[in-house]
Coordinates of C-alpha atoms in Angstrom, one line a residue:
Chain A
M1263 CA -16.6 -4.7 -4.8
L1264 CA -14.4 -3.8 -1.8
Y1265 CA -11.3 -1.7 -2.5
T1266 CA -8.7 -0.6 0.0
F1267 CA -6.5 2.3 -0.6
F1268 CA -3.3 2.3 1.7
N1269 CA -2.9 6.0 1.9
Y1270 CA -4.7 8.9 0.5
K1271 CA -2.0 9.8 -2.0
E1272 CA -2.8 6.5 -3.7
V1273 CA -6.3 7.5 -3.9
E1274 CA -5.3 10.8 -5.6
L1275 CA -3.3 8.6 -8.1
F1276 CA -6.2 6.2 -8.6
E1277 CA -8.5 9.3 -9.2
R1278 CA -6.0 10.4 -12.1
K1279 CA -5.8 6.9 -13.6
I1280 CA -9.6 6.3 -13.8
D1281 CA -10.2 9.8 -15.0
S1282 CA -8.4 8.6 -18.3
E1283 CA -8.5 4.8 -18.5
V1284 CA -11.9 3.4 -16.8
P1285 CA -15.5 3.9 -17.9
D1286 CA -17.6 6.4 -16.1
V1287 CA -19.5 3.9 -14.6
I1288 CA -16.9 3.0 -11.8
K1289 CA -15.2 6.4 -12.0
Y1290 CA -16.7 7.2 -8.4
F1291 CA -17.2 4.7 -5.8
D1292 CA -20.8 4.4 -4.3
I1293 CA -19.2 4.6 -0.6
S1294 CA -15.9 5.7 0.7
V1295 CA -14.8 4.9 4.2
V1296 CA -11.9 7.0 5.7
I1297 CA -9.7 5.6 8.6
D1298 CA -7.2 7.4 10.5
V1299 CA -7.4 5.4 13.7
L1300 CA -4.4 7.4 15.3
R1301 CA -6.1 9.8 15.9
A1302 CA -8.3 11.9 13.6
T1303 CA -11.1 9.6 12.9
S1304 CA -11.1 8.2 16.6
T1305 CA -11.1 11.7 17.7
I1306 CA -14.0 13.0 15.4
I1307 CA -16.3 9.9 16.5
T1308 CA -15.6 10.8 20.0
A1309 CA -16.5 14.5 19.5
L1310 CA -19.7 13.6 17.8
S1311 CA -20.6 10.9 20.3
N1312 CA -20.0 13.7 23.1
G1313 CA -22.6 16.1 21.4
A1314 CA -20.6 18.3 19.0
T1315 CA -22.9 19.5 16.4
C1316 CA -20.4 18.9 13.6
V1317 CA -16.8 18.8 12.7
I1318 CA -15.4 20.7 9.8
P1319 CA -12.1 19.1 8.4
V1320 CA -9.7 21.4 6.8
S1321 CA -6.5 20.5 5.1
D1322 CA -4.1 23.5 6.3
I1323 CA -3.6 25.6 9.4
A1324 CA -4.2 29.1 7.5
Q1325 CA -7.7 27.7 6.2
A1326 CA -8.6 26.7 9.8
L1327 CA -7.4 30.0 11.4
S1328 CA -9.4 32.0 8.8
L1329 CA -12.6 29.8 9.5
K1330 CA -12.1 30.7 13.2
Y1331 CA -11.6 34.3 12.5
Y1332 CA -15.0 34.5 11.0
N1333 CA -16.8 32.1 13.4
P1334 CA -15.2 32.8 16.8
G1335 CA -17.6 30.5 18.6
Y1336 CA -16.3 27.5 16.9
L1337 CA -13.6 25.3 18.5
L1338 CA -10.4 25.1 16.7
G1339 CA -8.6 21.8 17.0
G1340 CA -5.7 20.1 15.4
E1341 CA -2.2 18.8 15.3
R1342 CA 1.0 18.8 13.4
G1343 CA 3.7 16.2 14.2
G1344 CA 1.2 14.6 16.8
Q1345 CA 1.3 17.9 18.9
K1346 CA -1.3 20.6 19.4
I1347 CA -0.9 23.7 17.0
E1348 CA 0.1 26.8 18.7
G1349 CA -2.8 29.1 19.6
F1350 CA -5.5 26.4 19.0
D1351 CA -8.2 25.6 21.5
L1352 CA -7.6 21.8 21.2
G1353 CA -5.1 19.2 20.0
N1354 CA -6.0 15.8 18.5
S1355 CA -6.5 13.7 21.4
P1356 CA -10.1 12.2 21.9
F1357 CA -9.8 13.0 25.6
E1358 CA -9.8 16.8 24.8
Y1359 CA -13.1 16.3 23.1
D1360 CA -15.2 15.6 26.0
E1361 CA -18.9 16.3 26.5
K1362 CA -18.1 19.6 28.7
T1363 CA -16.0 20.9 25.9
V1364 CA -17.7 20.0 22.7
K1365 CA -21.5 19.8 23.4
E1366 CA -23.5 21.8 21.0
K1367 CA -20.3 23.1 19.4
T1368 CA -19.0 23.1 15.9
V1369 CA -15.3 22.1 15.7
I1370 CA -12.9 23.0 13.0
L1371 CA -10.3 20.2 12.7
T1372 CA -6.8 20.1 10.7
T1373 CA -4.5 17.1 11.1
T1374 CA -1.5 15.9 9.3
N1375 CA -3.1 13.1 7.3
G1376 CA -6.7 12.5 8.5
T1377 CA -8.5 15.7 7.5
S1378 CA -7.0 15.6 3.9
S1379 CA -7.9 12.1 3.4
I1380 CA -11.5 12.9 4.2
L1381 CA -11.5 15.7 1.8
S1382 CA -9.8 13.3 -0.9
A1383 CA -12.5 10.7 0.0
S1384 CA -15.3 13.1 -1.0
R1385 CA -13.8 13.6 -4.5
I1386 CA -14.1 9.9 -5.3
A1387 CA -17.5 9.0 -3.5
Q1388 CA -20.7 10.9 -2.9
K1389 CA -21.2 9.1 0.5
V1390 CA -18.3 9.4 2.8
L1391 CA -18.3 7.6 6.1
L1392 CA -15.7 7.7 9.0
A1393 CA -14.4 4.7 10.7
S1394 CA -12.3 3.7 13.7
F1395 CA -12.2 0.7 16.2
L1396 CA -14.4 2.9 18.4
N1397 CA -17.5 2.5 16.0
L1398 CA -16.5 -0.6 14.1
S1399 CA -19.7 -2.4 14.3
S1400 CA -21.8 0.5 13.3
V1401 CA -19.9 0.8 10.2
V1402 CA -20.0 -2.8 9.5
N1403 CA -23.7 -3.0 10.0
M1404 CA -24.4 0.0 7.7
L1405 CA -22.1 -1.5 5.0
S1406 CA -23.5 -4.8 5.2
G1407 CA -27.0 -3.4 4.2
Y1408 CA -25.4 -2.7 0.7
D1409 CA -25.4 -5.5 -2.0
A1410 CA -22.4 -7.1 -3.4
Y1411 CA -22.4 -5.0 -6.5
T1412 CA -21.7 -1.8 -4.2
N1413 CA -18.5 -0.4 -4.9
I1414 CA -16.9 0.4 -1.7
A1415 CA -13.6 2.2 -1.1
I1416 CA -11.9 1.9 2.2
I1417 CA -9.3 4.6 2.4
C1418 CA -6.4 4.4 5.3
A1419 CA -5.0 7.8 5.7
G1420 CA -1.7 6.6 6.4
N1421 CA 1.3 8.4 7.8
N1422 CA 2.7 10.9 5.5
G1423 CA 2.2 8.8 2.5
E1424 CA 3.3 5.4 4.0
A1425 CA 0.8 3.1 5.0
S1426 CA -0.2 2.6 8.5
Y1427 CA -0.1 -0.6 10.1
E1428 CA -3.2 0.4 12.6
D1429 CA -5.4 1.9 9.8
I1430 CA -5.0 -1.4 7.7
Q1431 CA -6.1 -3.3 10.7
V1432 CA -9.2 -1.3 10.8
A1433 CA -10.0 -1.8 7.2
G1434 CA -9.2 -5.4 7.8
A1435 CA -11.8 -5.6 10.6
I1436 CA -14.5 -3.7 8.6
I1437 CA -14.0 -6.3 5.6
F1438 CA -14.0 -9.2 8.0
G1439 CA -17.2 -8.0 9.3
I1440 CA -19.0 -7.5 5.9
V1441 CA -17.6 -10.7 4.3
R1442 CA -19.1 -12.8 7.1
K1443 CA -22.5 -11.2 6.1
R1444 CA -22.4 -11.1 2.5
S1445 CA -19.9 -12.3 -0.4
H1446 CA -18.1 -9.3 -1.8
R1447 CA -15.3 -9.3 -4.5
L1448 CA -12.1 -8.0 -2.9
S1449 CA -9.3 -5.9 -4.3
D1450 CA -5.7 -7.3 -3.5
S1451 CA -5.3 -4.6 -1.0
S1452 CA -8.6 -5.7 0.7
I1453 CA -7.3 -9.2 0.7
I1454 CA -4.1 -8.2 2.4
A1455 CA -6.0 -6.0 5.0
L1456 CA -8.5 -9.0 5.6
K1457 CA -5.7 -11.5 6.2
L1458 CA -3.9 -9.2 8.4
W1459 CA -6.9 -8.8 10.7
E1460 CA -7.6 -12.6 10.6
S1461 CA -4.0 -13.2 11.9
L1462 CA -4.2 -10.6 14.5
K1463 CA -7.9 -10.7 15.6
R1464 CA -7.2 -7.7 17.9
P1465 CA -5.7 -4.3 17.5
D1466 CA -1.9 -4.1 17.6
F1467 CA -0.7 -0.7 17.9
S1468 CA 3.0 -1.1 17.4
G1469 CA 3.5 0.6 14.2
E1470 CA 5.6 3.8 13.7
H1471 CA 2.9 6.2 14.4
A1472 CA 1.8 4.5 17.6
H1473 CA 5.6 4.6 18.8
R1474 CA 5.9 8.3 18.0
L1475 CA 2.5 9.0 20.0
R1476 CA 4.0 6.8 22.9
E1477 CA 7.2 8.9 22.9
L1478 CA 5.0 12.2 23.0
G1479 CA 3.3 10.9 26.1
F1480 CA -0.1 9.8 24.3
E1481 CA -0.3 6.2 25.8
K1482 CA -3.8 6.9 27.0
D1483 CA -4.9 7.9 23.5
L1484 CA -3.7 4.5 22.3
E1485 CA -5.6 2.6 24.9
F1486 CA -8.6 4.5 24.2
C1487 CA -8.5 4.1 20.4
Q1488 CA -8.2 0.4 20.6
M1489 CA -11.5 0.2 22.3
I1490 CA -13.7 -1.7 19.9
D1491 CA -17.4 -0.7 19.6
H1492 CA -16.9 2.0 22.6
F1493 CA -19.5 4.0 20.6
R1494 CA -22.6 3.2 18.5
L1495 CA -22.3 5.9 16.1
I1496 CA -22.0 6.5 12.2
A1497 CA -20.3 9.6 11.1
K1498 CA -20.7 11.0 7.6
F1499 CA -19.1 13.7 5.7
E1500 CA -21.5 15.9 3.8
N1501 CA -21.5 19.5 2.5
G1502 CA -18.1 20.2 4.1
K1503 CA -19.4 18.9 7.4
I1504 CA -18.9 15.8 9.4
V1505 CA -22.3 14.9 11.3
K1506 CA -23.9 12.0 13.2
I1507 CA -26.1 10.1 11.2
G1508 CA -29.7 9.6 12.7
Chain B
M1047 CA 15.7 -0.5 8.5
L1048 CA 13.4 -2.4 6.0
Y1049 CA 11.0 -0.4 4.0
T1050 CA 8.3 -2.0 1.8
F1051 CA 6.7 -0.1 -1.0
F1052 CA 3.5 -1.6 -2.2
N1053 CA 3.8 -0.2 -5.7
Y1054 CA 6.3 1.5 -7.7
K1055 CA 4.2 4.6 -8.0
E1056 CA 4.6 4.9 -4.4
V1057 CA 8.4 4.8 -4.9
E1058 CA 8.2 7.8 -7.2
L1059 CA 6.0 9.8 -4.7
F1060 CA 8.5 8.8 -1.9
E1061 CA 11.3 9.9 -4.2
R1062 CA 9.7 13.4 -4.6
K1063 CA 9.1 13.6 -0.9
I1064 CA 12.6 12.7 0.2
D1065 CA 13.9 15.2 -2.3
S1066 CA 12.4 18.2 -0.3
E1067 CA 12.2 16.9 3.2
V1068 CA 14.6 14.4 4.3
P1069 CA 18.4 15.0 4.7
D1070 CA 20.6 13.7 2.1
V1071 CA 22.0 11.0 4.2
I1072 CA 18.8 8.9 3.8
K1073 CA 17.9 10.2 0.2
Y1074 CA 19.0 7.0 -1.2
F1075 CA 18.6 3.5 0.2
D1076 CA 21.4 1.1 0.4
I1077 CA 19.6 -1.6 -1.5
S1078 CA 16.5 -1.9 -3.3
V1079 CA 14.7 -5.3 -3.9
V1080 CA 12.3 -5.5 -6.7
I1081 CA 9.4 -8.0 -6.6
D1082 CA 6.9 -8.6 -9.6
V1083 CA 6.5 -12.3 -9.0
L1084 CA 3.6 -12.5 -11.5
R1085 CA 5.5 -12.8 -13.7
A1086 CA 8.5 -10.4 -14.5
T1087 CA 11.0 -11.1 -11.7
S1088 CA 10.2 -14.9 -11.9
T1089 CA 10.8 -14.9 -15.7
I1090 CA 14.1 -12.8 -15.4
I1091 CA 15.3 -15.1 -12.7
T1092 CA 14.4 -18.1 -14.9
A1093 CA 16.2 -16.6 -18.0
L1094 CA 19.4 -15.9 -16.2
S1095 CA 19.4 -19.3 -14.7
N1096 CA 18.9 -20.8 -18.1
G1097 CA 22.2 -19.1 -19.2
A1098 CA 20.9 -15.7 -20.7
T1099 CA 23.8 -13.4 -20.7
C1100 CA 21.7 -10.5 -19.5
V1101 CA 18.3 -9.0 -19.6
I1102 CA 17.8 -5.5 -20.5
P1103 CA 14.3 -4.2 -18.9
V1104 CA 12.8 -1.2 -20.9
S1105 CA 9.5 0.7 -20.2
D1106 CA 8.0 1.0 -23.4
I1107 CA 7.4 -0.8 -26.4
A1108 CA 8.9 1.6 -28.9
Q1109 CA 12.0 1.6 -26.7
A1110 CA 12.4 -2.2 -26.9
L1111 CA 11.7 -2.2 -30.6
S1112 CA 14.3 0.3 -31.2
L1113 CA 17.0 -1.6 -29.3
K1114 CA 16.1 -4.7 -31.1
Y1115 CA 16.5 -2.9 -34.4
Y1116 CA 20.1 -1.9 -33.7
N1117 CA 20.8 -5.4 -32.0
P1118 CA 19.0 -7.9 -34.1
G1119 CA 20.8 -10.7 -32.3
Y1120 CA 18.8 -9.7 -29.1
L1121 CA 15.6 -11.5 -28.1
L1122 CA 12.6 -9.3 -27.7
G1123 CA 10.3 -10.3 -24.9
G1124 CA 7.4 -8.8 -23.2
E1125 CA 3.7 -8.4 -22.5
R1126 CA 0.9 -6.1 -22.1
G1127 CA -2.3 -7.1 -20.4
G1128 CA -0.6 -10.5 -19.6
Q1129 CA -0.4 -11.3 -23.4
K1130 CA 2.6 -11.5 -25.7
I1131 CA 3.3 -8.2 -27.7
E1132 CA 2.7 -8.4 -31.5
G1133 CA 5.8 -9.1 -33.3
F1134 CA 7.9 -10.0 -30.2
D1135 CA 10.0 -13.1 -30.2
L1136 CA 8.7 -14.1 -26.6
G1137 CA 6.1 -13.2 -24.2
N1138 CA 6.3 -13.1 -20.3
S1139 CA 5.8 -16.7 -19.5
P1140 CA 9.1 -18.4 -17.7
F1141 CA 8.5 -21.6 -19.9
E1142 CA 9.4 -19.4 -23.1
Y1143 CA 12.8 -18.8 -21.5
D1144 CA 14.2 -22.2 -21.6
E1145 CA 17.9 -23.0 -22.1
K1146 CA 17.5 -23.8 -25.8
T1147 CA 16.1 -20.5 -26.2
V1148 CA 18.0 -18.2 -24.1
K1149 CA 21.6 -19.6 -23.6
E1150 CA 24.2 -16.9 -24.2
K1151 CA 21.5 -14.6 -25.6
T1152 CA 20.7 -11.0 -24.4
V1153 CA 17.0 -10.5 -23.7
I1154 CA 15.4 -7.2 -24.0
L1155 CA 12.1 -7.3 -21.9
T1156 CA 9.2 -4.9 -21.4
T1157 CA 6.3 -5.6 -19.0
T1158 CA 3.2 -3.8 -17.8
N1159 CA 4.6 -3.2 -14.2
G1160 CA 7.9 -5.1 -13.5
T1161 CA 10.3 -3.5 -15.9
S1162 CA 9.3 -0.1 -14.9
S1163 CA 9.7 -0.9 -11.3
I1164 CA 13.2 -2.0 -11.8
L1165 CA 14.1 1.1 -13.6
S1166 CA 12.4 3.2 -10.6
A1167 CA 14.3 1.1 -8.0
S1168 CA 17.5 2.1 -9.6
R1169 CA 16.8 5.8 -9.1
I1170 CA 16.6 5.4 -5.2
A1171 CA 19.3 2.9 -4.5
Q1172 CA 22.7 2.1 -6.0
K1173 CA 22.3 -1.7 -5.6
V1174 CA 19.2 -3.2 -7.1
L1175 CA 18.4 -6.8 -6.6
L1176 CA 15.4 -9.0 -8.1
A1177 CA 13.3 -11.2 -6.1
S1178 CA 10.7 -14.0 -6.6
F1179 CA 9.6 -17.1 -4.7
L1180 CA 12.0 -18.9 -7.2
N1181 CA 15.2 -17.4 -5.6
L1182 CA 13.9 -16.7 -2.1
S1183 CA 16.6 -18.2 0.0
S1184 CA 19.4 -16.6 -2.1
V1185 CA 18.0 -13.1 -1.8
V1186 CA 17.3 -13.7 1.9
N1187 CA 21.1 -15.0 2.5
M1188 CA 22.5 -12.1 0.7
L1189 CA 20.3 -9.4 2.4
S1190 CA 21.1 -11.3 5.9
G1191 CA 24.9 -10.4 5.3
Y1192 CA 24.1 -6.7 5.8
D1193 CA 23.9 -5.2 9.3
A1194 CA 20.8 -3.7 11.0
Y1195 CA 21.7 -0.2 10.0
T1196 CA 21.4 -0.9 6.2
N1197 CA 18.5 0.8 4.6
I1198 CA 16.7 -1.7 2.5
A1199 CA 13.6 -0.7 0.2
I1200 CA 11.5 -3.7 -1.0
I1201 CA 9.7 -2.6 -4.0
C1202 CA 6.5 -4.5 -4.9
A1203 CA 5.8 -3.7 -8.6
G1204 CA 2.0 -4.2 -8.2
N1205 CA -0.7 -4.3 -10.6
N1206 CA -1.4 -0.9 -12.3
G1207 CA -0.8 1.1 -9.3
E1208 CA -2.6 -1.2 -7.0
A1209 CA -0.7 -3.3 -4.5
S1210 CA -0.4 -6.8 -5.6
Y1211 CA -1.4 -9.8 -3.1
E1212 CA 1.3 -12.1 -4.4
D1213 CA 4.2 -9.2 -4.5
I1214 CA 3.4 -8.5 -0.7
Q1215 CA 3.7 -12.3 0.1
V1216 CA 7.4 -12.3 -1.3
A1217 CA 8.3 -9.3 0.6
G1218 CA 6.9 -10.8 3.7
A1219 CA 8.8 -14.1 3.0
I1220 CA 11.9 -12.0 2.6
I1221 CA 11.4 -10.0 5.7
F1222 CA 10.6 -13.1 7.6
G1223 CA 13.8 -14.6 6.6
I1224 CA 15.9 -11.4 7.4
V1225 CA 14.6 -10.9 10.7
R1226 CA 15.1 -14.5 11.9
K1227 CA 18.6 -13.9 11.3
R1228 CA 19.0 -10.3 12.6
S1229 CA 16.8 -7.6 14.1
H1230 CA 16.1 -4.9 11.7
R1231 CA 13.7 -1.9 12.3
L1232 CA 10.6 -2.4 10.2
S1233 CA 8.5 0.3 8.5
D1234 CA 4.7 -0.3 8.8
S1235 CA 4.4 -1.6 5.3
S1236 CA 7.0 -4.0 6.2
I1237 CA 5.1 -5.2 9.4
I1238 CA 2.0 -5.8 7.2
A1239 CA 4.0 -8.0 4.7
L1240 CA 5.5 -9.9 7.5
K1241 CA 2.4 -10.4 9.2
L1242 CA 0.8 -11.5 6.0
W1243 CA 3.5 -13.9 5.2
E1244 CA 3.6 -15.4 8.8
S1245 CA -0.4 -16.1 8.5
L1246 CA 0.0 -17.6 5.1
K1247 CA 3.5 -19.5 5.3
R1248 CA 3.1 -20.4 1.8
P1249 CA 2.2 -18.9 -1.8
D1250 CA -1.3 -17.8 -2.2
F1251 CA -2.0 -16.9 -5.6
S1252 CA -5.5 -15.8 -5.5
G1253 CA -5.3 -12.1 -6.3
E1254 CA -6.6 -10.2 -9.2
H1255 CA -3.6 -10.6 -11.4
A1256 CA -3.4 -14.4 -10.7
H1257 CA -7.1 -14.5 -11.6
R1258 CA -6.4 -12.7 -15.0
L1259 CA -3.5 -15.1 -15.7
R1260 CA -5.8 -18.1 -15.0
E1261 CA -8.3 -16.8 -17.4
L1262 CA -5.5 -16.2 -20.1
G1263 CA -4.5 -19.9 -19.8
F1264 CA -1.4 -19.3 -17.7
E1265 CA -2.2 -21.8 -14.8
K1266 CA 1.1 -23.6 -15.4
D1267 CA 3.0 -20.3 -14.9
L1268 CA 1.2 -19.7 -11.6
E1269 CA 2.3 -23.1 -10.5
F1270 CA 5.9 -22.6 -11.5
C1271 CA 6.2 -19.1 -9.9
Q1272 CA 5.1 -20.6 -6.5
M1273 CA 8.1 -23.0 -6.4
I1274 CA 10.2 -21.6 -3.6
D1275 CA 13.9 -21.9 -4.0
H1276 CA 13.6 -23.6 -7.4
F1277 CA 16.8 -21.8 -8.3
R1278 CA 19.9 -20.5 -6.3
L1279 CA 20.6 -17.4 -8.1
I1280 CA 21.0 -13.6 -7.4
A1281 CA 20.1 -11.2 -10.0
K1282 CA 21.2 -7.5 -9.9
F1283 CA 20.4 -4.7 -12.1
E1284 CA 23.6 -2.5 -13.0
N1285 CA 24.4 -0.3 -15.9
G1286 CA 21.0 -0.8 -17.5
K1287 CA 21.3 -4.7 -17.4
I1288 CA 20.2 -7.4 -15.3
V1289 CA 22.8 -10.0 -14.5
K1290 CA 23.7 -12.9 -12.4
I1291 CA 25.8 -12.2 -9.5
G1292 CA 28.8 -14.5 -9.1

């Protein structure tokens, strides 16, 4: 069955709920797929594609700085309010994670919503994948390999607890891809995401967060993050690190 | 601005968030509109339309029973898991709330998601309205009377913390009606609801809760709750009671 969660706080609620009410068998999902298309997952996919060894997602700035302190060779990246954090090497724009900068480097990353969502996702599923428009077909192809009894949670990072219009589009595009190949039961949120994508058929970055990024001068990031299948890459989060599969 | 919340738990989260982070001026919304189309708000609209004096929503069964104990003339209605609660006068089917049964009666109602959502809604807005497909145009007409600076929260009761496909449709239909008459800024969730409705254009009761109600034999309830504008009626929640306006 395919579940979709519109923001990561909902996942935490769900986690609490299933702790008490739902049998152990579905306490954890087989797979969770995290989406924060503007811009954390798009940036991470880009970094890995450009040769970064791994990306370490952390929730807060202090933790990121402490990790950098003990590992001065790591790159320190992240944003708050869309903007690069003071003293950090990099912000959260995919363009900063080019091959020259990230090749064979470990990146520490902390963002407002995305990195926390990845950590949340790992608490409800053993296998955690990252998705964006940039690697859409790779994710769809991998998920389509699982049978209809696999419980998949698609986690949309959202925007400070609010559903993000763009993230739901990526969720819908993934579901659209999967159900074309194999019938899966869909939760209500998954149906909503699917219907939304079927009506749009292409990325529509006109939500609040996209608006804010435009105001901050990140128009090029928006164009880039809309490029469906720009990369062929699967990224998984395992043992605290996000790495390329294969 | 139009906000949409996909389940009432999100509203509670939001309430906590705005307590600490947001200036007092937008701490509360001007209006909140509660939707639990299957079936609480549809049933309440029907009861009021059939002459019930008022409906008192309560969260839990013990509270409902206690209210009945002190007011034996009140009708006691509600459901858990879609089914009538043992010892109650009525369940949660609109057909049980016919004129013969409810005229000039006060109804106590407790349902799994809807009645709690109404109580939550009253904590974030002074004016609380109830919506369903049955009274869609009445709600749209009333909301269209407010200017574009009015902060409206549309609260979809959902299904045990999950977004409900049907409730988001009603939200989308309301937003569709409002923005045709006046431009309003829309939150991301509101855009999602609007796009969903624009792609459907008619009620599609194919989500999980509708499926469950079908299994329980409530097929006729589903047909009834899809009847757009069957009633011309505005219901508001005020001082603990839901009453007809005007």
